[in-house]
PDB file of C-alpha atoms and ligand atoms in Angstrom:
ATOM      1  CA  MET A 201       0.003   0.003  -0.002  1.00 41.00           C
ATOM      2  CA  PHE A 202       0.918   3.567  -0.678  1.00 44.00           C
ATOM      3  CA  PRO A 203       1.439   5.535   2.580  1.00 43.00           C
ATOM      4  CA  GLU A 204       5.171   4.721   2.732  1.00 45.00           C
ATOM      5  CA  SER A 205       5.821   5.861  -0.847  1.00 48.00           C
ATOM      6  CA  HIS A 206       4.689   9.295  -1.961  1.00 56.00           C
ATOM      7  CA  THR A 207       3.678   8.411  -5.476  1.00 61.00           C
ATOM      8  CA  GLY A 208      -0.035   7.969  -4.866  1.00 76.00           C
ATOM      9  CA  TYR A 209      -2.461   5.108  -5.275  1.00 89.00           C
ATOM     10  CA  SER A 210      -2.538   3.366  -8.621  1.00 94.00           C
ATOM     11  CA  TYR A 211      -5.484   3.529 -11.009  1.00 96.00           C
ATOM     12  CA  GLU A 212      -6.263  -0.063 -10.040  1.00 96.00           C
ATOM     13  CA  ASP A 213      -6.290   0.792  -6.296  1.00 95.00           C
ATOM     14  CA  CYS A 214      -8.690   3.685  -6.914  1.00 97.00           C
ATOM     15  CA  MET A 215     -10.874   1.470  -9.099  1.00 97.00           C
ATOM     16  CA  ALA A 216     -10.962  -1.216  -6.410  1.00 97.00           C
ATOM     17  CA  THR A 217     -12.258   1.341  -3.887  1.00 97.00           C
ATOM     18  CA  ALA A 218     -14.860   2.649  -6.353  1.00 98.00           C
ATOM     19  CA  VAL A 219     -16.052  -0.859  -7.207  1.00 98.00           C
ATOM     20  CA  TRP A 220     -16.247  -1.725  -3.485  1.00 98.00           C
ATOM     21  CA  LEU A 221     -18.474   1.324  -2.892  1.00 98.00           C
ATOM     22  CA  LEU A 222     -20.661   0.816  -5.954  1.00 98.00           C
ATOM     23  CA  ALA A 223     -21.333  -2.785  -4.920  1.00 98.00           C
ATOM     24  CA  GLN A 224     -22.975  -1.525  -1.726  1.00 97.00           C
ATOM     25  CA  THR A 225     -25.215   1.243  -2.978  1.00 97.00           C
ATOM     26  CA  ALA A 226     -27.611   1.684  -5.876  1.00 97.00           C
ATOM     27  CA  VAL A 227     -26.905   5.432  -5.986  1.00 97.00           C
ATOM     28  CA  ARG A 228     -24.915   6.450  -9.085  1.00 98.00           C
ATOM     29  CA  PRO A 229     -23.762   9.954  -8.151  1.00 98.00           C
ATOM     30  CA  LEU A 230     -23.275  12.666 -10.773  1.00 97.00           C
ATOM     31  CA  VAL A 231     -22.447  15.348  -8.214  1.00 98.00           C
ATOM     32  CA  GLY A 232     -19.798  15.068  -5.501  1.00 98.00           C
ATOM     33  CA  ILE A 233     -19.801  17.457  -2.556  1.00 98.00           C
ATOM     34  CA  VAL A 234     -16.997  18.143  -0.068  1.00 97.00           C
ATOM     35  CA  CYS A 235     -17.965  19.671   3.271  1.00 95.00           C
ATOM     36  CA  GLY A 236     -15.619  22.176   4.872  1.00 94.00           C
ATOM     37  CA  SER A 237     -14.964  22.697   8.589  1.00 91.00           C
ATOM     38  CA  GLY A 238     -18.264  22.928  10.427  1.00 89.00           C
ATOM     39  CA  LEU A 239     -20.230  22.551   7.179  1.00 92.00           C
ATOM     40  CA  GLY A 240     -20.989  18.833   7.450  1.00 92.00           C
ATOM     41  CA  GLY A 241     -24.710  19.588   7.680  1.00 91.00           C
ATOM     42  CA  LEU A 242     -24.707  19.655   3.871  1.00 92.00           C
ATOM     43  CA  ALA A 243     -24.565  15.852   3.929  1.00 94.00           C
ATOM     44  CA  ASP A 244     -27.644  15.690   6.157  1.00 93.00           C
ATOM     45  CA  MET A 245     -29.707  17.120   3.291  1.00 93.00           C
ATOM     46  CA  LEU A 246     -29.339  13.876   1.299  1.00 96.00           C
ATOM     47  CA  LYS A 247     -32.359  11.567   1.231  1.00 96.00           C
ATOM     48  CA  ASP A 248     -32.279   7.739   1.253  1.00 96.00           C
ATOM     49  CA  GLN A 249     -28.763   7.775   2.637  1.00 97.00           C
ATOM     50  CA  VAL A 250     -26.210   5.012   2.385  1.00 98.00           C
ATOM     51  CA  VAL A 251     -23.374   5.946   4.755  1.00 98.00           C
ATOM     52  CA  PHE A 252     -19.801   4.637   4.988  1.00 98.00           C
ATOM     53  CA  ASN A 253     -17.399   5.526   7.769  1.00 97.00           C
ATOM     54  CA  TYR A 254     -14.030   6.435   6.292  1.00 97.00           C
ATOM     55  CA  ARG A 255     -12.368   3.813   8.488  1.00 95.00           C
ATOM     56  CA  ASP A 256     -14.354   1.081   6.681  1.00 97.00           C
ATOM     57  CA  ILE A 257     -13.517   2.181   3.119  1.00 97.00           C
ATOM     58  CA  PRO A 258     -10.482   0.460   1.572  1.00 95.00           C
ATOM     59  CA  ASN A 259      -7.560   2.889   1.025  1.00 92.00           C
ATOM     60  CA  PHE A 260      -9.379   5.864   2.606  1.00 94.00           C
ATOM     61  CA  PRO A 261      -7.590   8.141   5.112  1.00 92.00           C
ATOM     62  CA  GLN A 262      -9.253   8.992   8.466  1.00 90.00           C
ATOM     63  CA  SER A 263     -10.559  12.413   9.491  1.00 86.00           C
ATOM     64  CA  THR A 264      -8.667  13.789  12.474  1.00 87.00           C
ATOM     65  CA  VAL A 265     -10.025  17.342  12.693  1.00 87.00           C
ATOM     66  CA  HIS A 266     -12.899  18.504  14.919  1.00 90.00           C
ATOM     67  CA  GLY A 267     -15.805  19.508  12.651  1.00 82.00           C
ATOM     68  CA  HIS A 268     -15.027  16.775  10.059  1.00 79.00           C
ATOM     69  CA  ALA A 269     -17.172  13.724  10.816  1.00 89.00           C
ATOM     70  CA  GLY A 270     -15.355  11.219   8.584  1.00 94.00           C
ATOM     71  CA  ARG A 271     -18.305   9.766   6.644  1.00 96.00           C
ATOM     72  CA  LEU A 272     -18.987   9.283   2.975  1.00 97.00           C
ATOM     73  CA  VAL A 273     -22.700   9.752   2.361  1.00 98.00           C
ATOM     74  CA  PHE A 274     -24.531   8.628  -0.786  1.00 98.00           C
ATOM     75  CA  GLY A 275     -28.089   9.764  -1.420  1.00 98.00           C
ATOM     76  CA  THR A 276     -30.297  12.048  -3.442  1.00 96.00           C
ATOM     77  CA  LEU A 277     -30.694  15.779  -3.221  1.00 94.00           C
ATOM     78  CA  LYS A 278     -34.100  16.756  -4.569  1.00 88.00           C
ATOM     79  CA  GLY A 279     -33.970  13.608  -6.696  1.00 93.00           C
ATOM     80  CA  ARG A 280     -30.391  14.133  -7.924  1.00 96.00           C
ATOM     81  CA  PRO A 281     -27.928  11.319  -7.069  1.00 97.00           C
ATOM     82  CA  CYS A 282     -25.037  12.719  -5.016  1.00 97.00           C
ATOM     83  CA  VAL A 283     -22.113  11.624  -2.885  1.00 98.00           C
ATOM     84  CA  CYS A 284     -20.910  13.804  -0.056  1.00 98.00           C
ATOM     85  CA  MET A 285     -17.686  13.821   1.941  1.00 97.00           C
ATOM     86  CA  GLN A 286     -18.642  14.762   5.472  1.00 96.00           C
ATOM     87  CA  GLY A 287     -15.094  15.669   6.381  1.00 94.00           C
ATOM     88  CA  ARG A 288     -11.998  16.226   4.263  1.00 95.00           C
ATOM     89  CA  PHE A 289      -8.270  15.742   4.725  1.00 96.00           C
ATOM     90  CA  HIS A 290      -5.628  18.429   5.089  1.00 96.00           C
ATOM     91  CA  LEU A 291      -1.874  18.550   4.573  1.00 96.00           C
ATOM     92  CA  TYR A 292      -1.297  19.459   8.212  1.00 97.00           C
ATOM     93  CA  GLU A 293      -2.857  16.157   9.346  1.00 96.00           C
ATOM     94  CA  GLY A 294       0.367  14.615   8.098  1.00 95.00           C
ATOM     95  CA  TYR A 295      -1.001  12.761   5.083  1.00 94.00           C
ATOM     96  CA  PRO A 296       0.923  12.858   1.815  1.00 94.00           C
ATOM     97  CA  ILE A 297      -0.756  15.272  -0.593  1.00 96.00           C
ATOM     98  CA  GLN A 298      -1.680  12.385  -2.940  1.00 95.00           C
ATOM     99  CA  LYS A 299      -3.595  10.738  -0.125  1.00 94.00           C
ATOM    100  CA  ILE A 300      -5.662  13.787   0.842  1.00 95.00           C
ATOM    101  CA  THR A 301      -6.808  14.123  -2.760  1.00 97.00           C
ATOM    102  CA  LEU A 302      -7.488  10.420  -3.364  1.00 97.00           C
ATOM    103  CA  PRO A 303     -11.278  10.879  -2.899  1.00 98.00           C
ATOM    104  CA  MET A 304     -11.401  13.066  -6.026  1.00 98.00           C
ATOM    105  CA  ARG A 305     -10.187  10.168  -8.176  1.00 98.00           C
ATOM    106  CA  ILE A 306     -12.663   7.876  -6.499  1.00 98.00           C
ATOM    107  CA  PHE A 307     -15.441  10.405  -7.199  1.00 98.00           C
ATOM    108  CA  LYS A 308     -14.418  10.310 -10.869  1.00 98.00           C
ATOM    109  CA  LEU A 309     -14.498   6.518 -10.994  1.00 98.00           C
ATOM    110  CA  LEU A 310     -17.914   6.524  -9.289  1.00 98.00           C
ATOM    111  CA  GLY A 311     -19.226   8.542 -12.234  1.00 98.00           C
ATOM    112  CA  VAL A 312     -19.193  12.029 -10.693  1.00 98.00           C
ATOM    113  CA  GLU A 313     -19.151  14.808 -13.291  1.00 98.00           C
ATOM    114  CA  THR A 314     -19.362  17.921 -11.095  1.00 98.00           C
ATOM    115  CA  VAL A 315     -17.608  18.560  -7.797  1.00 98.00           C
ATOM    116  CA  ILE A 316     -18.810  21.171  -5.329  1.00 98.00           C
ATOM    117  CA  LEU A 317     -16.255  22.012  -2.641  1.00 98.00           C
ATOM    118  CA  THR A 318     -16.854  24.118   0.429  1.00 97.00           C
ATOM    119  CA  ASN A 319     -14.455  25.446   3.029  1.00 97.00           C
ATOM    120  CA  ALA A 320     -14.118  27.782   5.961  1.00 97.00           C
ATOM    121  CA  ALA A 321     -11.660  30.605   5.338  1.00 97.00           C
ATOM    122  CA  GLY A 322     -10.267  33.791   6.834  1.00 98.00           C
ATOM    123  CA  GLY A 323     -11.245  36.991   5.041  1.00 98.00           C
ATOM    124  CA  LEU A 324      -8.355  39.104   3.721  1.00 98.00           C
ATOM    125  CA  ASN A 325     -10.458  41.372   1.524  1.00 98.00           C
ATOM    126  CA  GLN A 326     -11.335  44.337   3.705  1.00 97.00           C
ATOM    127  CA  ASP A 327     -14.831  44.519   2.184  1.00 97.00           C
ATOM    128  CA  PHE A 328     -15.654  41.008   3.411  1.00 98.00           C
ATOM    129  CA  LYS A 329     -17.575  40.379   6.625  1.00 97.00           C
ATOM    130  CA  VAL A 330     -17.767  37.299   8.799  1.00 97.00           C
ATOM    131  CA  GLY A 331     -20.624  35.193   7.378  1.00 97.00           C
ATOM    132  CA  ASP A 332     -20.026  36.212   3.757  1.00 97.00           C
ATOM    133  CA  ILE A 333     -20.010  33.420   1.199  1.00 98.00           C
ATOM    134  CA  MET A 334     -17.227  33.814  -1.369  1.00 98.00           C
ATOM    135  CA  ILE A 335     -17.582  32.103  -4.735  1.00 98.00           C
ATOM    136  CA  ILE A 336     -14.027  31.053  -5.572  1.00 98.00           C
ATOM    137  CA  LYS A 337     -12.998  32.303  -9.003  1.00 98.00           C
ATOM    138  CA  ASP A 338      -9.292  31.420  -8.797  1.00 98.00           C
ATOM    139  CA  HIS A 339      -6.618  30.302  -6.382  1.00 98.00           C
ATOM    140  CA  LEU A 340      -3.057  30.843  -5.164  1.00 98.00           C
ATOM    141  CA  ASN A 341      -1.351  27.532  -4.411  1.00 98.00           C
ATOM    142  CA  MET A 342       1.402  28.330  -1.897  1.00 98.00           C
ATOM    143  CA  PRO A 343       2.369  24.692  -1.152  1.00 97.00           C
ATOM    144  CA  GLY A 344       2.509  24.243  -4.934  1.00 97.00           C
ATOM    145  CA  PHE A 345       5.087  27.037  -5.219  1.00 96.00           C
ATOM    146  CA  ALA A 346       7.202  25.039  -2.795  1.00 95.00           C
ATOM    147  CA  GLY A 347       6.922  21.889  -4.914  1.00 95.00           C
ATOM    148  CA  ASN A 348       4.042  20.249  -3.065  1.00 96.00           C
ATOM    149  CA  ASN A 349       1.514  19.524  -5.813  1.00 97.00           C
ATOM    150  CA  PRO A 350      -0.796  16.475  -5.728  1.00 97.00           C
ATOM    151  CA  LEU A 351       0.123  15.550  -9.321  1.00 97.00           C
ATOM    152  CA  ILE A 352       3.816  15.107  -8.528  1.00 96.00           C
ATOM    153  CA  GLY A 353       4.949  11.581  -9.364  1.00 94.00           C
ATOM    154  CA  PRO A 354       4.361   9.352 -12.390  1.00 95.00           C
ATOM    155  CA  ASN A 355       1.354  10.480 -14.452  1.00 97.00           C
ATOM    156  CA  ASP A 356      -1.295   7.900 -15.350  1.00 97.00           C
ATOM    157  CA  GLU A 357      -2.950   9.102 -18.575  1.00 97.00           C
ATOM    158  CA  ARG A 358      -6.101   7.191 -17.625  1.00 98.00           C
ATOM    159  CA  PHE A 359      -6.693   9.969 -15.082  1.00 98.00           C
ATOM    160  CA  GLY A 360      -5.461  12.915 -17.141  1.00 98.00           C
ATOM    161  CA  VAL A 361      -2.627  14.684 -18.924  1.00 98.00           C
ATOM    162  CA  ARG A 362       0.833  15.364 -17.511  1.00 98.00           C
ATOM    163  CA  PHE A 363       0.452  19.162 -17.608  1.00 98.00           C
ATOM    164  CA  PRO A 364      -3.172  20.109 -16.915  1.00 98.00           C
ATOM    165  CA  CYS A 365      -4.374  23.664 -17.507  1.00 98.00           C
ATOM    166  CA  MET A 366      -5.539  25.536 -14.396  1.00 98.00           C
ATOM    167  CA  SER A 367      -6.605  28.872 -15.914  1.00 98.00           C
ATOM    168  CA  ASP A 368     -10.115  27.416 -16.237  1.00 97.00           C
ATOM    169  CA  ALA A 369     -10.097  25.496 -12.939  1.00 98.00           C
ATOM    170  CA  TYR A 370     -13.293  27.062 -11.588  1.00 98.00           C
ATOM    171  CA  ASP A 371     -16.201  26.569 -13.983  1.00 98.00           C
ATOM    172  CA  ARG A 372     -17.512  29.987 -15.026  1.00 98.00           C
ATOM    173  CA  GLU A 373     -21.053  28.820 -15.759  1.00 97.00           C
ATOM    174  CA  LEU A 374     -21.311  27.302 -12.288  1.00 98.00           C
ATOM    175  CA  GLN A 375     -20.045  30.556 -10.768  1.00 98.00           C
ATOM    176  CA  GLN A 376     -22.786  32.402 -12.641  1.00 98.00           C
ATOM    177  CA  LEU A 377     -25.335  29.811 -11.547  1.00 98.00           C
ATOM    178  CA  ALA A 378     -24.310  30.321  -7.908  1.00 98.00           C
ATOM    179  CA  MET A 379     -24.626  34.075  -8.266  1.00 98.00           C
ATOM    180  CA  ASP A 380     -28.063  33.773  -9.923  1.00 98.00           C
ATOM    181  CA  VAL A 381     -29.337  31.302  -7.324  1.00 98.00           C
ATOM    182  CA  GLY A 382     -27.877  33.369  -4.472  1.00 98.00           C
ATOM    183  CA  VAL A 383     -29.586  36.537  -5.680  1.00 97.00           C
ATOM    184  CA  GLU A 384     -32.882  34.651  -6.175  1.00 97.00           C
ATOM    185  CA  LEU A 385     -32.680  33.378  -2.612  1.00 98.00           C
ATOM    186  CA  GLY A 386     -32.062  36.904  -1.316  1.00 98.00           C
ATOM    187  CA  TYR A 387     -28.404  36.318  -0.427  1.00 98.00           C
ATOM    188  CA  GLY A 388     -27.059  39.132  -2.611  1.00 96.00           C
ATOM    189  CA  ASP A 389     -25.794  41.133   0.380  1.00 97.00           C
ATOM    190  CA  PHE A 390     -23.468  38.411   1.616  1.00 97.00           C
ATOM    191  CA  LEU A 391     -22.537  36.668  -1.621  1.00 98.00           C
ATOM    192  CA  LYS A 392     -19.076  37.697  -2.867  1.00 98.00           C
ATOM    193  CA  GLU A 393     -16.481  36.349  -5.265  1.00 98.00           C
ATOM    194  CA  GLY A 394     -12.731  36.209  -4.982  1.00 98.00           C
ATOM    195  CA  VAL A 395      -9.387  34.433  -4.939  1.00 98.00           C
ATOM    196  CA  TYR A 396      -8.667  31.727  -2.333  1.00 98.00           C
ATOM    197  CA  CYS A 397      -5.114  31.161  -1.119  1.00 98.00           C
ATOM    198  CA  VAL A 398      -4.128  27.798   0.373  1.00 98.00           C
ATOM    199  CA  LEU A 399      -1.391  27.467   2.985  1.00 98.00           C
ATOM    200  CA  GLY A 400      -0.127  24.346   4.690  1.00 97.00           C
ATOM    201  CA  GLY A 401      -1.351  25.191   8.201  1.00 96.00           C
ATOM    202  CA  PRO A 402      -2.054  24.223  10.905  1.00 98.00           C
ATOM    203  CA  SER A 403      -0.799  27.447  12.498  1.00 98.00           C
ATOM    204  CA  PHE A 404      -2.914  30.417  11.522  1.00 98.00           C
ATOM    205  CA  GLU A 405      -1.180  33.252   9.695  1.00 98.00           C
ATOM    206  CA  THR A 406       0.898  36.042  11.190  1.00 98.00           C
ATOM    207  CA  ILE A 407      -0.123  39.644  10.590  1.00 98.00           C
ATOM    208  CA  ALA A 408       2.767  40.088   8.130  1.00 98.00           C
ATOM    209  CA  GLU A 409       1.689  36.957   6.236  1.00 98.00           C
ATOM    210  CA  CYS A 410      -1.911  38.185   5.958  1.00 98.00           C
ATOM    211  CA  ARG A 411      -0.725  41.548   4.667  1.00 98.00           C
ATOM    212  CA  MET A 412       1.499  39.834   2.111  1.00 98.00           C
ATOM    213  CA  LEU A 413      -1.243  37.478   0.895  1.00 98.00           C
ATOM    214  CA  HIS A 414      -3.636  40.378   0.499  1.00 98.00           C
ATOM    215  CA  LYS A 415      -1.055  42.316  -1.547  1.00 98.00           C
ATOM    216  CA  LEU A 416      -0.560  39.225  -3.723  1.00 98.00           C
ATOM    217  CA  GLY A 417      -4.229  39.243  -4.682  1.00 98.00           C
ATOM    218  CA  ALA A 418      -5.830  36.791  -2.237  1.00 98.00           C
ATOM    219  CA  ASP A 419      -9.274  37.596  -0.854  1.00 98.00           C
ATOM    220  CA  ALA A 420      -9.476  34.645   1.543  1.00 98.00           C
ATOM    221  CA  VAL A 421      -7.012  32.235   3.141  1.00 98.00           C
ATOM    222  CA  GLY A 422      -7.404  28.623   4.220  1.00 98.00           C
ATOM    223  CA  MET A 423      -5.706  25.234   4.406  1.00 98.00           C
ATOM    224  CA  SER A 424      -7.632  23.087   1.911  1.00 98.00           C
ATOM    225  CA  THR A 425      -9.592  22.811  -1.355  1.00 98.00           C
ATOM    226  CA  VAL A 426      -6.911  23.755  -3.883  1.00 98.00           C
ATOM    227  CA  HIS A 427      -5.258  20.319  -3.896  1.00 98.00           C
ATOM    228  CA  GLU A 428      -8.659  18.689  -4.435  1.00 98.00           C
ATOM    229  CA  VAL A 429      -9.449  21.149  -7.239  1.00 98.00           C
ATOM    230  CA  ILE A 430      -6.202  20.313  -9.049  1.00 98.00           C
ATOM    231  CA  VAL A 431      -6.863  16.571  -8.933  1.00 98.00           C
ATOM    232  CA  ALA A 432     -10.544  16.973  -9.877  1.00 98.00           C
ATOM    233  CA  ARG A 433      -9.632  19.105 -12.894  1.00 98.00           C
ATOM    234  CA  HIS A 434      -6.827  16.742 -13.867  1.00 98.00           C
ATOM    235  CA  CYS A 435      -9.385  13.964 -14.274  1.00 98.00           C
ATOM    236  CA  GLY A 436     -11.864  16.155 -16.112  1.00 98.00           C
ATOM    237  CA  MET A 437     -14.573  16.928 -13.553  1.00 98.00           C
ATOM    238  CA  ARG A 438     -16.216  20.364 -13.450  1.00 98.00           C
ATOM    239  CA  VAL A 439     -15.471  22.276 -10.278  1.00 98.00           C
ATOM    240  CA  PHE A 440     -17.371  24.801  -8.229  1.00 98.00           C
ATOM    241  CA  ALA A 441     -15.978  25.957  -4.883  1.00 98.00           C
ATOM    242  CA  LEU A 442     -17.009  28.405  -2.203  1.00 98.00           C
ATOM    243  CA  SER A 443     -15.556  29.736   1.031  1.00 98.00           C
ATOM    244  CA  LEU A 444     -17.547  30.689   4.064  1.00 97.00           C
ATOM    245  CA  ILE A 445     -15.709  33.646   5.601  1.00 97.00           C
ATOM    246  CA  THR A 446     -15.649  32.446   9.201  1.00 97.00           C
ATOM    247  CA  ASN A 447     -13.275  35.055  10.590  1.00 97.00           C
ATOM    248  CA  LYS A 448     -11.464  38.171   9.475  1.00 96.00           C
ATOM    249  CA  ALA A 449      -7.744  37.656   8.989  1.00 97.00           C
ATOM    250  CA  VAL A 450      -5.861  39.871  11.444  1.00 96.00           C
ATOM    251  CA  MET A 451      -4.065  42.572   9.448  1.00 96.00           C
ATOM    252  CA  ASP A 452      -3.434  45.192  12.109  1.00 95.00           C
ATOM    253  CA  TYR A 453      -0.943  45.209  15.011  1.00 96.00           C
ATOM    254  CA  ASP A 454      -3.468  47.127  17.160  1.00 93.00           C
ATOM    255  CA  SER A 455      -6.081  44.386  16.794  1.00 93.00           C
ATOM    256  CA  GLU A 456      -6.915  42.215  19.786  1.00 90.00           C
ATOM    257  CA  GLU A 457      -8.517  39.508  17.579  1.00 90.00           C
ATOM    258  CA  LYS A 458      -7.065  36.026  17.409  1.00 92.00           C
ATOM    259  CA  ALA A 459      -8.006  33.417  14.816  1.00 92.00           C
ATOM    260  CA  ASN A 460      -9.295  30.205  16.393  1.00 92.00           C
ATOM    261  CA  HIS A 461     -11.011  27.017  15.222  1.00 92.00           C
ATOM    262  CA  GLU A 462     -13.974  27.420  17.624  1.00 91.00           C
ATOM    263  CA  GLU A 463     -14.959  30.690  15.926  1.00 90.00           C
ATOM    264  CA  VAL A 464     -14.613  28.960  12.551  1.00 91.00           C
ATOM    265  CA  LEU A 465     -17.041  26.191  13.588  1.00 91.00           C
ATOM    266  CA  GLU A 466     -19.456  28.666  15.200  1.00 91.00           C
ATOM    267  CA  THR A 467     -19.728  30.792  12.035  1.00 91.00           C
ATOM    268  CA  GLY A 468     -20.346  27.594  10.074  1.00 90.00           C
ATOM    269  CA  LYS A 469     -23.330  26.843  12.327  1.00 91.00           C
ATOM    270  CA  GLN A 470     -24.768  30.297  11.855  1.00 93.00           C
ATOM    271  CA  ARG A 471     -24.644  30.240   8.041  1.00 95.00           C
ATOM    272  CA  ALA A 472     -25.362  26.510   7.622  1.00 91.00           C
ATOM    273  CA  GLU A 473     -28.958  26.890   6.527  1.00 93.00           C
ATOM    274  CA  GLN A 474     -28.284  29.431   3.774  1.00 96.00           C
ATOM    275  CA  LEU A 475     -25.263  27.527   2.551  1.00 95.00           C
ATOM    276  CA  GLU A 476     -27.279  24.327   2.339  1.00 93.00           C
ATOM    277  CA  ARG A 477     -30.071  26.053   0.427  1.00 95.00           C
ATOM    278  CA  LEU A 478     -27.606  27.616  -2.008  1.00 97.00           C
ATOM    279  CA  VAL A 479     -25.853  24.316  -2.728  1.00 96.00           C
ATOM    280  CA  SER A 480     -29.026  22.225  -2.937  1.00 95.00           C
ATOM    281  CA  THR A 481     -30.706  24.673  -5.324  1.00 96.00           C
ATOM    282  CA  MET A 482     -27.585  24.698  -7.484  1.00 97.00           C
ATOM    283  CA  VAL A 483     -27.567  20.887  -7.605  1.00 96.00           C
ATOM    284  CA  THR A 484     -31.143  20.791  -8.879  1.00 95.00           C
ATOM    285  CA  ARG A 485     -30.220  23.130 -11.729  1.00 95.00           C
ATOM    286  CA  ILE A 486     -26.941  21.587 -12.860  1.00 94.00           C
ATOM    287  CA  GLY A 487     -27.513  19.802 -16.136  1.00 78.00           C
ATOM    288  CA  HIS A 488     -31.024  21.173 -16.605  1.00 47.00           C
ATOM    289  CA  ASN A 489     -30.453  24.271 -18.657  1.00 43.00           C
ATOM    290  CA  ASN A 490     -27.695  26.373 -20.121  1.00 42.00           C
ATOM    291  CA  TYR A 491     -25.595  25.652 -17.032  1.00 45.00           C
ATOM    292  CA  SER A 492     -25.211  22.045 -18.144  1.00 41.00           C
TER     293      SER A 492
HETATM  294  O1  R1P B 228     -10.756  24.215   4.748  1.00 87.10           O
HETATM  295  P1  R1P B 228     -11.625  23.556   5.759  1.00 87.10           P
HETATM  296  O2  R1P B 228     -11.572  22.080   5.715  1.00 87.10           O
HETATM  297  O3  R1P B 228     -13.038  24.088   5.711  1.00 87.10           O
HETATM  298  O4  R1P B 228     -11.042  23.969   7.202  1.00 87.10           O
HETATM  299  C1  R1P B 228     -10.550  25.246   7.551  1.00 87.10           C
HETATM  300  O5  R1P B 228     -10.754  25.384   8.935  1.00 87.10           O
HETATM  301  C2  R1P B 228      -9.603  24.892   9.661  1.00 87.10           C
HETATM  302  C3  R1P B 228      -9.107  25.997  10.558  1.00 87.10           C
HETATM  303  O6  R1P B 228     -10.083  26.430  11.451  1.00 87.10           O
HETATM  304  C4  R1P B 228      -8.562  24.548   8.607  1.00 87.10           C
HETATM  305  O7  R1P B 228      -8.571  23.164   8.361  1.00 87.10           O
HETATM  306  C5  R1P B 228      -9.037  25.314   7.408  1.00 87.10           C
HETATM  307  O8  R1P B 228      -8.597  24.778   6.180  1.00 87.10           O
HETATM  308  O1  HPA B 229      -8.024  32.601   9.098  1.00 87.10           O
HETATM  309  C1  HPA B 229      -7.863  31.464   8.614  1.00 87.10           C
HETATM  310  N1  HPA B 229      -6.656  31.070   8.119  1.00 87.10           N
HETATM  311  C2  HPA B 229      -6.459  29.830   7.601  1.00 87.10           C
HETATM  312  N2  HPA B 229      -7.413  28.927   7.533  1.00 87.10           N
HETATM  313  C3  HPA B 229      -8.626  29.253   7.993  1.00 87.10           C
HETATM  314  N3  HPA B 229      -9.744  28.526   8.031  1.00 87.10           N
HETATM  315  C4  HPA B 229     -10.706  29.281   8.573  1.00 87.10           C
HETATM  316  N4  HPA B 229     -10.219  30.499   8.912  1.00 87.10           N
HETATM  317  C5  HPA B 229      -8.900  30.500   8.541  1.00 87.10           C
END
């Protein structure tokens, strides 16, 4: 098995996991959802659930972070077959980057065409407020700059090409759909768009780091999502991602504020209902009209 080497699971390993899952559920998901910190309630929206604990799924890592339940939930969302990760994996948990992104390849082999990722993030954009939902339009991959990219290692063309394009990583039609649905639902005041920057974590950023990231063009900062996006795009799935701004990044030496995970989870609770409605309405419209 892979954990000792850093070259990732083989196509056959991923297929074995997908086949194992498909043998135990009749759901054939077209949409895959990843729940961010404190946002696991999204999975509870699925009807006729078939649930797997990560510890029971061959090759799957375990969730170690509070606010990430560690369950893979199959079911339907307003009649649409979906699979939902109630808990994701992060670099700082100590897993190799290929392991934290393994579920994206399994999604692909399950038949998923569209991935919706959510995360909790710190707001760098001074116009953002706690509770805003940011549609991610692009990313800055800081671990990637340091050579930590999930596609490092031998490339298996059955998943995708050696050098995948990332200038179209975030599907523009799905961004427009999110904006349209958000406005329809009356969320216009707290729906934003911007650039997400991933760091390795787990320490939160210093004031100087936040100032630097803001100057570099980041609107929000977090410790996830980007690696999953890269692997999802590599194997040809459409991607939509959003950040819930759970705290304001501290940019000022006079500030008494301190980033903490409890605040992150608490903001998730407060916005859970709107976030769930936004995502579920989007799911019902994907593939129905000009957003397909
Ligand atoms: O990105 P998600 O999984 O939502 O979690 C975010 O919240 C945690 C910090 O509170 C970090 O793991 C950060 O990445
Ligand atoms: O301020 C933050 N920084 C990094 N990750 C985060 N996840 C939620 N908030 C933050």
